mmCIF file of C-alpha atoms in Angstrom:
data_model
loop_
_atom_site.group_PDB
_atom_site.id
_atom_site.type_symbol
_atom_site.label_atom_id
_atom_site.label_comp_id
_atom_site.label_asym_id
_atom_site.label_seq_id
_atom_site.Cartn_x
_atom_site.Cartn_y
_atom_site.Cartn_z
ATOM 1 C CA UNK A 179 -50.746 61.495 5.686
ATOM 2 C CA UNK A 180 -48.957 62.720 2.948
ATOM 3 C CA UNK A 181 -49.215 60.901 -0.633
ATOM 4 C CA UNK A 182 -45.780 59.512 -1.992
ATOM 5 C CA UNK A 183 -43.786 61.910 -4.425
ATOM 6 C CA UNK A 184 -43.674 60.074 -7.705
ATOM 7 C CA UNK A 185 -39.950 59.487 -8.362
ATOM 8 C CA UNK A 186 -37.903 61.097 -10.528
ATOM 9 C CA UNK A 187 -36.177 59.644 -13.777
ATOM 10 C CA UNK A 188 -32.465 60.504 -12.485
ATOM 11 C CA UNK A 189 -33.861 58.539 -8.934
ATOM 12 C CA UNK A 190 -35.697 55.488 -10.634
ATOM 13 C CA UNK A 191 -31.996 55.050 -12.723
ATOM 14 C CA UNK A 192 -30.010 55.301 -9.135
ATOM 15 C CA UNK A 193 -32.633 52.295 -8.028
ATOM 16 C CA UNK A 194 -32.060 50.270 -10.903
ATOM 17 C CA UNK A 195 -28.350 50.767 -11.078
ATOM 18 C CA UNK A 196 -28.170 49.920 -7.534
ATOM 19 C CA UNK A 197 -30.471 46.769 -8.169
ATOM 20 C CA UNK A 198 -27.905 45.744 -11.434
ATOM 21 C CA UNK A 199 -24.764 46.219 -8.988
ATOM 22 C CA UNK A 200 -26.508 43.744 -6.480
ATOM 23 C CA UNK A 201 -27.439 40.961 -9.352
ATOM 24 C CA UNK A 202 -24.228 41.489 -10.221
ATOM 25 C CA UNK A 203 -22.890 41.019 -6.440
ATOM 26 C CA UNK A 204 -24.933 37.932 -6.297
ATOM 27 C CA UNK A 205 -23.699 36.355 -9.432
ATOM 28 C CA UNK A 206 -19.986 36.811 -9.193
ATOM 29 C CA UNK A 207 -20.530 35.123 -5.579
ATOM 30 C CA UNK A 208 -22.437 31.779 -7.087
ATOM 31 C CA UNK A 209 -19.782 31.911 -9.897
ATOM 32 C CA UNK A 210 -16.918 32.059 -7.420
ATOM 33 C CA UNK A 211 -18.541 29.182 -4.545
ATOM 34 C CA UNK A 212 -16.756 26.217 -4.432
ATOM 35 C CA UNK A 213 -17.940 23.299 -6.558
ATOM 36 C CA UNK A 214 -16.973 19.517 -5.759
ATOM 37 C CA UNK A 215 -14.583 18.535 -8.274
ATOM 38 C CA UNK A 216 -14.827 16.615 -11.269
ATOM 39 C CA UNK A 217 -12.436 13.166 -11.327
ATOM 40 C CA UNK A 218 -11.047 11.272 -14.845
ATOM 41 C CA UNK A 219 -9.705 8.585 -16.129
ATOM 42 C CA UNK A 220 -10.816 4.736 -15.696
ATOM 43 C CA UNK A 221 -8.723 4.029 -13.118
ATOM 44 C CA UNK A 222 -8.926 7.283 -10.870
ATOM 45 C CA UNK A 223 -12.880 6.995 -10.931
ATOM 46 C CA UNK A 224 -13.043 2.829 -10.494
ATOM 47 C CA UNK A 225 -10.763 3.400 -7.636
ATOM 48 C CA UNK A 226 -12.620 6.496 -5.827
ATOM 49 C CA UNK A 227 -16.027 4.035 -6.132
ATOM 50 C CA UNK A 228 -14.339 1.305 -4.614
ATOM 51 C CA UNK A 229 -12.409 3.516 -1.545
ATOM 52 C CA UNK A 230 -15.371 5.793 -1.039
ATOM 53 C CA UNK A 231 -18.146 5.676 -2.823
ATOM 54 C CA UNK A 232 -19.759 7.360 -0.550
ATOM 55 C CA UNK A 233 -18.604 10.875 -1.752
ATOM 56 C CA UNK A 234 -19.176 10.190 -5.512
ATOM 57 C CA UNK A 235 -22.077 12.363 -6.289
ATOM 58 C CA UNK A 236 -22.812 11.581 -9.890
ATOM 59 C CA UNK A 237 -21.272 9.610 -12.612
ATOM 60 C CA UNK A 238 -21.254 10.645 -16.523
ATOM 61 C CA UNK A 239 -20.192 7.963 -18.974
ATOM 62 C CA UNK A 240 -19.456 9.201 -22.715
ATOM 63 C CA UNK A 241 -22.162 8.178 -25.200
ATOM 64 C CA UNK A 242 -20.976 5.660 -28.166
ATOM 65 C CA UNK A 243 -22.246 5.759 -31.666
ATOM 66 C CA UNK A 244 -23.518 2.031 -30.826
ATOM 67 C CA UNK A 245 -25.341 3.129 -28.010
ATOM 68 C CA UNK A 246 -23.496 0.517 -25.899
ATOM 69 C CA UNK A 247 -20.904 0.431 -23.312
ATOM 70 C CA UNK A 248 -17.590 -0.744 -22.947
ATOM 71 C CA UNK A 249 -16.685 -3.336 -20.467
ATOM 72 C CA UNK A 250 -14.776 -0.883 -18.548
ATOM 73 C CA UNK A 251 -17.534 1.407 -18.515
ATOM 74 C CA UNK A 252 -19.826 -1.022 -17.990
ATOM 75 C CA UNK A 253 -18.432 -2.270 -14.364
ATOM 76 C CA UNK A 254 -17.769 1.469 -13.544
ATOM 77 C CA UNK A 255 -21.896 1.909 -13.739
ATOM 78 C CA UNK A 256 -22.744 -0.882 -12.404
ATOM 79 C CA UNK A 257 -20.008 0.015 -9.396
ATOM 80 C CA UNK A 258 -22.044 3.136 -9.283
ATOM 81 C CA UNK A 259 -25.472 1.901 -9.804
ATOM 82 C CA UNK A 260 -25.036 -0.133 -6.589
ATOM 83 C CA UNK A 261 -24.259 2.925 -4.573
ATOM 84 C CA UNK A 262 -27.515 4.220 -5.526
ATOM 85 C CA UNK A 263 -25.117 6.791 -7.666
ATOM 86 C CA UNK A 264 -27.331 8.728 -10.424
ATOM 87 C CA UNK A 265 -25.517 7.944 -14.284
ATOM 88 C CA UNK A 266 -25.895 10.271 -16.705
ATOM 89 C CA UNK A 267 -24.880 9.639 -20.587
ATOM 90 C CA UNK A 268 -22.967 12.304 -22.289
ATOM 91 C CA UNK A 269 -20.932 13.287 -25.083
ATOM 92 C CA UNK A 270 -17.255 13.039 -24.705
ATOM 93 C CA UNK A 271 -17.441 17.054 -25.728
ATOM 94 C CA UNK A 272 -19.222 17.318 -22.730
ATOM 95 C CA UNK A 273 -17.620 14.868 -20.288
ATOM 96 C CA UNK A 274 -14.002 17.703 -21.245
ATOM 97 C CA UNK A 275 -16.336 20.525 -20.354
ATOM 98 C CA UNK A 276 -16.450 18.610 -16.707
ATOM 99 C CA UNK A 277 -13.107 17.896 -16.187
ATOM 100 C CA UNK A 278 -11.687 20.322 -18.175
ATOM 101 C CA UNK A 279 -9.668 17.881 -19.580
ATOM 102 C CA UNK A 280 -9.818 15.824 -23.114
ATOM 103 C CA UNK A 281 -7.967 12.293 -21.093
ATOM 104 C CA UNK A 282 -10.887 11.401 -19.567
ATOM 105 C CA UNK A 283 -11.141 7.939 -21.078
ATOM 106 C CA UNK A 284 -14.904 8.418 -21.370
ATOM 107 C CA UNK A 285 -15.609 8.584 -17.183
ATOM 108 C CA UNK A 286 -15.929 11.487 -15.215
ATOM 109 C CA UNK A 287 -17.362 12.004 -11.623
ATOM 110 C CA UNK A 288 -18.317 14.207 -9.301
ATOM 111 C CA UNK A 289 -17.427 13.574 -6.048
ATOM 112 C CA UNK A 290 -15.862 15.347 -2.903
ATOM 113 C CA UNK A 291 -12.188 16.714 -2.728
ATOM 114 C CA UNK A 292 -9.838 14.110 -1.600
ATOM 115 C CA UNK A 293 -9.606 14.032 2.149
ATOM 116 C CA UNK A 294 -5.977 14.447 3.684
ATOM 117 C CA UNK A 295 -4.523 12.334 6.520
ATOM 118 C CA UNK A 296 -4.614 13.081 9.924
ATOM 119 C CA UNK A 297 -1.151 14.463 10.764
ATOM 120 C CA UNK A 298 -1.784 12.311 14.201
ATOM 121 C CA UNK A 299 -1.060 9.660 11.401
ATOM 122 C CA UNK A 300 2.307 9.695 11.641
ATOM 123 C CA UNK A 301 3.127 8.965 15.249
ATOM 124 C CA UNK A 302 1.375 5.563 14.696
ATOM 125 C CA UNK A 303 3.462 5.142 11.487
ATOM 126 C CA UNK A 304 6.664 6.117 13.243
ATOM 127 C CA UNK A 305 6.278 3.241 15.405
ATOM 128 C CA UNK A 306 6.596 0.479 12.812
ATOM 129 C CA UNK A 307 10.285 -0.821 12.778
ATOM 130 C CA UNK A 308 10.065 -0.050 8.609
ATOM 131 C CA UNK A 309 8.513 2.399 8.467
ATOM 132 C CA UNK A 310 8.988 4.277 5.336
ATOM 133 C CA UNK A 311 7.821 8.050 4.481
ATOM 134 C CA UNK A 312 7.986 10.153 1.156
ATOM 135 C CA UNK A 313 8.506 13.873 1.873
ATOM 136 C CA UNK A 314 7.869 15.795 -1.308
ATOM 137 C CA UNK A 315 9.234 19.844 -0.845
ATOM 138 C CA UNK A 316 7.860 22.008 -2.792
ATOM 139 C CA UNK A 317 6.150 20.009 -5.617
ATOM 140 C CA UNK A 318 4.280 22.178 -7.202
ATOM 141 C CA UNK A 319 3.278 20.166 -10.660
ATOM 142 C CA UNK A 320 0.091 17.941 -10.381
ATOM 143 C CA UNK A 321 1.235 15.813 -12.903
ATOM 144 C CA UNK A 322 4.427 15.263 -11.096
ATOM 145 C CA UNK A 323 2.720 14.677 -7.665
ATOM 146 C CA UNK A 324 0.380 12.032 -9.117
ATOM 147 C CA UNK A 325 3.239 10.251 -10.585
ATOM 148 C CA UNK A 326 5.111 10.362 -7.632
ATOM 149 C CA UNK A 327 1.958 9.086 -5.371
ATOM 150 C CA UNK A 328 1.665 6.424 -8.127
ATOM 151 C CA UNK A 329 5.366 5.534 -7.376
ATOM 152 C CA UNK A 330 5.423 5.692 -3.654
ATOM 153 C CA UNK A 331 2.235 3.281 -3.896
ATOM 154 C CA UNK A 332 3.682 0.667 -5.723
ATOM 155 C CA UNK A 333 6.716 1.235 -3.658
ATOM 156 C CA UNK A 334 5.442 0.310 -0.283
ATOM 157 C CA UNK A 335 5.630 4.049 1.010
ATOM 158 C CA UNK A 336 3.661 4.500 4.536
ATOM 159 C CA UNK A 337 2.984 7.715 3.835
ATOM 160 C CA UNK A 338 3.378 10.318 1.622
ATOM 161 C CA UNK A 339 4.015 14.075 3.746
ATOM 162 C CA UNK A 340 3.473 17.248 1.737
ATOM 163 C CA UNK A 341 3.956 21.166 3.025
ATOM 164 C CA UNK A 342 0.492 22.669 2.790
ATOM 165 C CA UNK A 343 1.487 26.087 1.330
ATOM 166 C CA UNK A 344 4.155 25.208 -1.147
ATOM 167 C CA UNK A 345 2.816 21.473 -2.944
ATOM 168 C CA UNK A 346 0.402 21.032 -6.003
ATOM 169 C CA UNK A 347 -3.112 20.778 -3.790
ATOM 170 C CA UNK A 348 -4.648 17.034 -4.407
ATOM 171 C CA UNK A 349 -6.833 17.545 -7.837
ATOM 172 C CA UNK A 350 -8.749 15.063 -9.858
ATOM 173 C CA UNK A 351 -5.643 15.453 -12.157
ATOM 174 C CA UNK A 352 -2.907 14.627 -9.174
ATOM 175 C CA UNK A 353 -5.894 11.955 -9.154
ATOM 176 C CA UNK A 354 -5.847 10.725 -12.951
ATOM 177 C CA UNK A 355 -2.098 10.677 -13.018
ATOM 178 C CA UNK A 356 -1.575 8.503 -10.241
ATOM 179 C CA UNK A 357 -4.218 6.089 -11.682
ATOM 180 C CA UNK A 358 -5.987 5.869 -8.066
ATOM 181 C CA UNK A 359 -3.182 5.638 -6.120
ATOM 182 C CA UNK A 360 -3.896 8.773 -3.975
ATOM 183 C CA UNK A 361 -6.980 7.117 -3.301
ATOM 184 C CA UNK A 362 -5.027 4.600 -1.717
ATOM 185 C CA UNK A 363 -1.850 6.052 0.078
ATOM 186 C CA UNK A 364 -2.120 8.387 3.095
ATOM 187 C CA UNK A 365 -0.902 11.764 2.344
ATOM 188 C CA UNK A 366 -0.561 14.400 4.799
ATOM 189 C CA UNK A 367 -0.216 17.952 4.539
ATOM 190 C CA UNK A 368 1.550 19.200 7.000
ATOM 191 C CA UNK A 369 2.080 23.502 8.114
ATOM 192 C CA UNK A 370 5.625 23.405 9.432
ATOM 193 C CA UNK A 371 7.613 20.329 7.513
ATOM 194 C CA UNK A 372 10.805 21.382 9.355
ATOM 195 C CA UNK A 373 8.774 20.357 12.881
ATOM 196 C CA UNK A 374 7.901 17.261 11.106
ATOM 197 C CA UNK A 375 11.021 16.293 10.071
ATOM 198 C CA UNK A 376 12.163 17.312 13.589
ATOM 199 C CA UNK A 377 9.338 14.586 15.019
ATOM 200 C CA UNK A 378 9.914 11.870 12.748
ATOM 201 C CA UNK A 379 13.838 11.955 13.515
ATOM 202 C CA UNK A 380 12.541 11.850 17.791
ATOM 203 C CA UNK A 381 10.921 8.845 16.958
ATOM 204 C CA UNK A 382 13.511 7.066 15.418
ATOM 205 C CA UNK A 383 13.119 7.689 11.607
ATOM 206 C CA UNK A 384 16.720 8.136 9.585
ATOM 207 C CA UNK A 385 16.429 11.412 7.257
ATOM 208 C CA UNK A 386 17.895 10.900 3.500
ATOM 209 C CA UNK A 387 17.763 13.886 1.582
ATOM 210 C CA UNK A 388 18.590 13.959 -2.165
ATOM 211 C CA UNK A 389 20.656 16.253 -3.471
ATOM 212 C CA UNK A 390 23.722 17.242 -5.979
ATOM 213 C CA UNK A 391 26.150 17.973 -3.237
ATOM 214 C CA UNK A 392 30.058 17.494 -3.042
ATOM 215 C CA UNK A 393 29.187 15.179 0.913
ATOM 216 C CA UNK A 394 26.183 13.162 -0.887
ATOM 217 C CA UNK A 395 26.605 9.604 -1.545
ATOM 218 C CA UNK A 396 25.302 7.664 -4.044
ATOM 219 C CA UNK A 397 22.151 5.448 -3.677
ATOM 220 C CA UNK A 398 23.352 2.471 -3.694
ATOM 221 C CA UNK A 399 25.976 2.848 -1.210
ATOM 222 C CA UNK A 400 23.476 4.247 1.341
ATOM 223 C CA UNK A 401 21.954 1.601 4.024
ATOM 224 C CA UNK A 402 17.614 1.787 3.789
ATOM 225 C CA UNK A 403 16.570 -0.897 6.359
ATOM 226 C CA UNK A 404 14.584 0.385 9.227
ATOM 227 C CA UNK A 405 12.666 3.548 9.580
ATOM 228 C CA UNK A 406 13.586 5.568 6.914
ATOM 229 C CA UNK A 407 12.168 9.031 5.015
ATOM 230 C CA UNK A 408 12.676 10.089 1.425
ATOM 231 C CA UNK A 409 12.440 13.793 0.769
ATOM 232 C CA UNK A 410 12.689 14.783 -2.725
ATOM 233 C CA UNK A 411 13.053 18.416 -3.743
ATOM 234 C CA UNK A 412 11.802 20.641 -6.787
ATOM 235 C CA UNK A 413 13.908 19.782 -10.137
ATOM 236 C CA UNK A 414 14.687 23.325 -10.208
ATOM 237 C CA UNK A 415 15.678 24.734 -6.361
ATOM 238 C CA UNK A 416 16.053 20.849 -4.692
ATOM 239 C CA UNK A 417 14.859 21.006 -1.226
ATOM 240 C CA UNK A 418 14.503 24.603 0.655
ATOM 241 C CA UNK A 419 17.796 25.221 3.218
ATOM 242 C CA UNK A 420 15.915 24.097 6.518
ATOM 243 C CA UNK A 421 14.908 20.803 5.530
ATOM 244 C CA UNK A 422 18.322 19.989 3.894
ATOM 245 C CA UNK A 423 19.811 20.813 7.067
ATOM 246 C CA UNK A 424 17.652 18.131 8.533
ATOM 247 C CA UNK A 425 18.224 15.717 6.481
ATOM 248 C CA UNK A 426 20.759 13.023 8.679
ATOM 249 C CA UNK A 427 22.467 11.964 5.368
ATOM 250 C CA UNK A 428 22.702 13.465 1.231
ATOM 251 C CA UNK A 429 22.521 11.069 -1.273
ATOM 252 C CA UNK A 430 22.454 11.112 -5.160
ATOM 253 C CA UNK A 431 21.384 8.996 -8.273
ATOM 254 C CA UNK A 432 23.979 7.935 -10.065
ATOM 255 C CA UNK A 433 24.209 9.176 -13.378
ATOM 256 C CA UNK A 434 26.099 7.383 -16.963
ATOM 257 C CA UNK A 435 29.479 9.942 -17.732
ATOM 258 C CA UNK A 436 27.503 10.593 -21.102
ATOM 259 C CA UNK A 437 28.809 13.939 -22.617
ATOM 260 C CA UNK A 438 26.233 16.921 -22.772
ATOM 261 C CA UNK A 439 23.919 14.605 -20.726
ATOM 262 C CA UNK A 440 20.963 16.321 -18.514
ATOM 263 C CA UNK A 441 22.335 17.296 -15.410
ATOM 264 C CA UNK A 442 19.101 16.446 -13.683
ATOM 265 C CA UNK A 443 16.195 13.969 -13.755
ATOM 266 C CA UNK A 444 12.480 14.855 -14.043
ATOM 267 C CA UNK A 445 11.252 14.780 -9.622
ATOM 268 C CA UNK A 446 8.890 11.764 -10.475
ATOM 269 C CA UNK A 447 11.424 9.805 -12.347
ATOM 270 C CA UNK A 448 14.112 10.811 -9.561
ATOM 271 C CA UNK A 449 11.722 9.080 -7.047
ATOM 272 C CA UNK A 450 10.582 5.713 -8.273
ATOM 273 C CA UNK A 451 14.442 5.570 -9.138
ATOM 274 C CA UNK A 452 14.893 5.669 -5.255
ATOM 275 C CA UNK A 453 12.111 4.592 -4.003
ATOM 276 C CA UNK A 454 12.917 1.419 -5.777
ATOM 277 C CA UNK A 455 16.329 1.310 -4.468
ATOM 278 C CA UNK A 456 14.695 1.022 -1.196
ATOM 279 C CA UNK A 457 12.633 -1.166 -1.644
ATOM 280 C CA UNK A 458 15.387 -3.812 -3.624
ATOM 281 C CA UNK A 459 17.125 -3.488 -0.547
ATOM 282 C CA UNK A 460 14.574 -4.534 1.614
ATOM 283 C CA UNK A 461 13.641 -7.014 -0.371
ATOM 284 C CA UNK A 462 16.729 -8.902 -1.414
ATOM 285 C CA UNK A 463 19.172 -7.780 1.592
#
């Protein structure tokens, strides 16, 4: 048996560099696993407790020079505490760190992404004789989503349908902007929202599309009982060519003949502006 050839210095610094490169391999691969997200806000986190509180993971409550709690704070922990949920005091330097965010309101929690609707959903929702969907093409801003979930909420919406590869995904800031509501609403994410549109219209649901067209009409003079969906466009391209095309009728918000006036309304404000409409309707006649 032969003994072992001591290695040379030009051999050990191959192994070592080769050892380095792996570490390195390694670390960029923890660095880049997903992590379960961090939610914010009072509202956002009492609601995610009280719809599942079965995903919250951990709760951190910001520390106060008193050393006591507010009475928000305090029936968020206790919420927590009778999940079993660990609570952890911490700065409110830390709780940004988190949720890399300074509007935290002094609660942040780690908990599972927020699970999407089965698109199986909407066949059961299709049946209702009011039923009423928000289609939101290509809404990329998460502040706008969660004000537009927080909208369709309040508004009696069935269910709010989204395009998987062009929409803001659901984060804990679609979350803290829509103060719970998308803890509360069905949304669905749907791969082809032209065959969506194309099923909801089989099963009976009336299309409005909004738009600044010369054949749209204006909200009020449009008829919203029965099944009905809303789609609402990006401020700055409106809805993409196929889905206009499937939209049964155009209609508009009616704007004051001010001089120099924005030509076009922020997409959140836009919807609750006819979302309500829809729901006056169907509320007064």
């Amino acid at each position: 048996m032969k003994p072992n050839k001591p290695k040379s210095a030009a051999a050990k610094s191959a192994s070592k560099n080769h050892t380095k490169a792996k570490d390195a391999r390694f670390d960029k691969a923890k660095s880049t696993k997903p992590k379960n997200p961090h939610f914010y806000g009072i509202h956002a986190v009492t609601m995610l407790l009280k719809r599942r509180p079965e995903d919250v993971l951990s709760l951190f409550i910001q520390a106060r020079d008193d050393g006591q709690m507010s009475s928000e704070h305090r029936q968020i922990a206790d919420a927590a505490h009778a999940f079993g949920i660990s609570i952890q005091i911490a700065h409110k330097e830390r709780l940004a760190e988190l949720c890399d965010s300074h509007q935290h309101q002094g609660v942040v929690a780690a908990a599972r992404a927020t699970p999407m609707a089965d698109e199986a959903l909407l066949d059961a929702m299709a049946a209702k004789p009011d039923a009423l969907f928000l289609v939101l093409d290509q809404i990329t801003d998460a502040h706008n989503l969660g004000a537009c979930l927080r909208s369709a909420c309040a508004m009696g919406v069935d269910a709010v349908i989204l395009p998987r590869h062009q929409s803001a995904p659901m984060t804990p800031t679609v979350a803290k902007v829509s103060v719970g509501a998308s803890e509360v609403i069905d949304v669905v994410s749907v791969t082809n929202l032209a065959r969506t549109l194309q099923r909801l219209k089989q099963a009976g649901v009336f299309v409005f599309g909004t738009a600044l067209d010369a054949t749209a009409k204006p909200a009020f003079a449009c008829d919203f009982s029965g099944k009905v969906a809303i789609v609402m466009g990006s401020e700055g391209d409106g809805m993409r060519r196929l889905t206009q095309e499937l939209c049964d009728t155009l209609v508009y918000i009616p704007m004051a003949d001010t001089p120099d006036r924005p030509q076009s309304l922020n997409v959140s404000v836009a919807t609750g502006m006819m979302l309500y409409e829809v729901a006056r309707q169907r509320l007064h006649g």
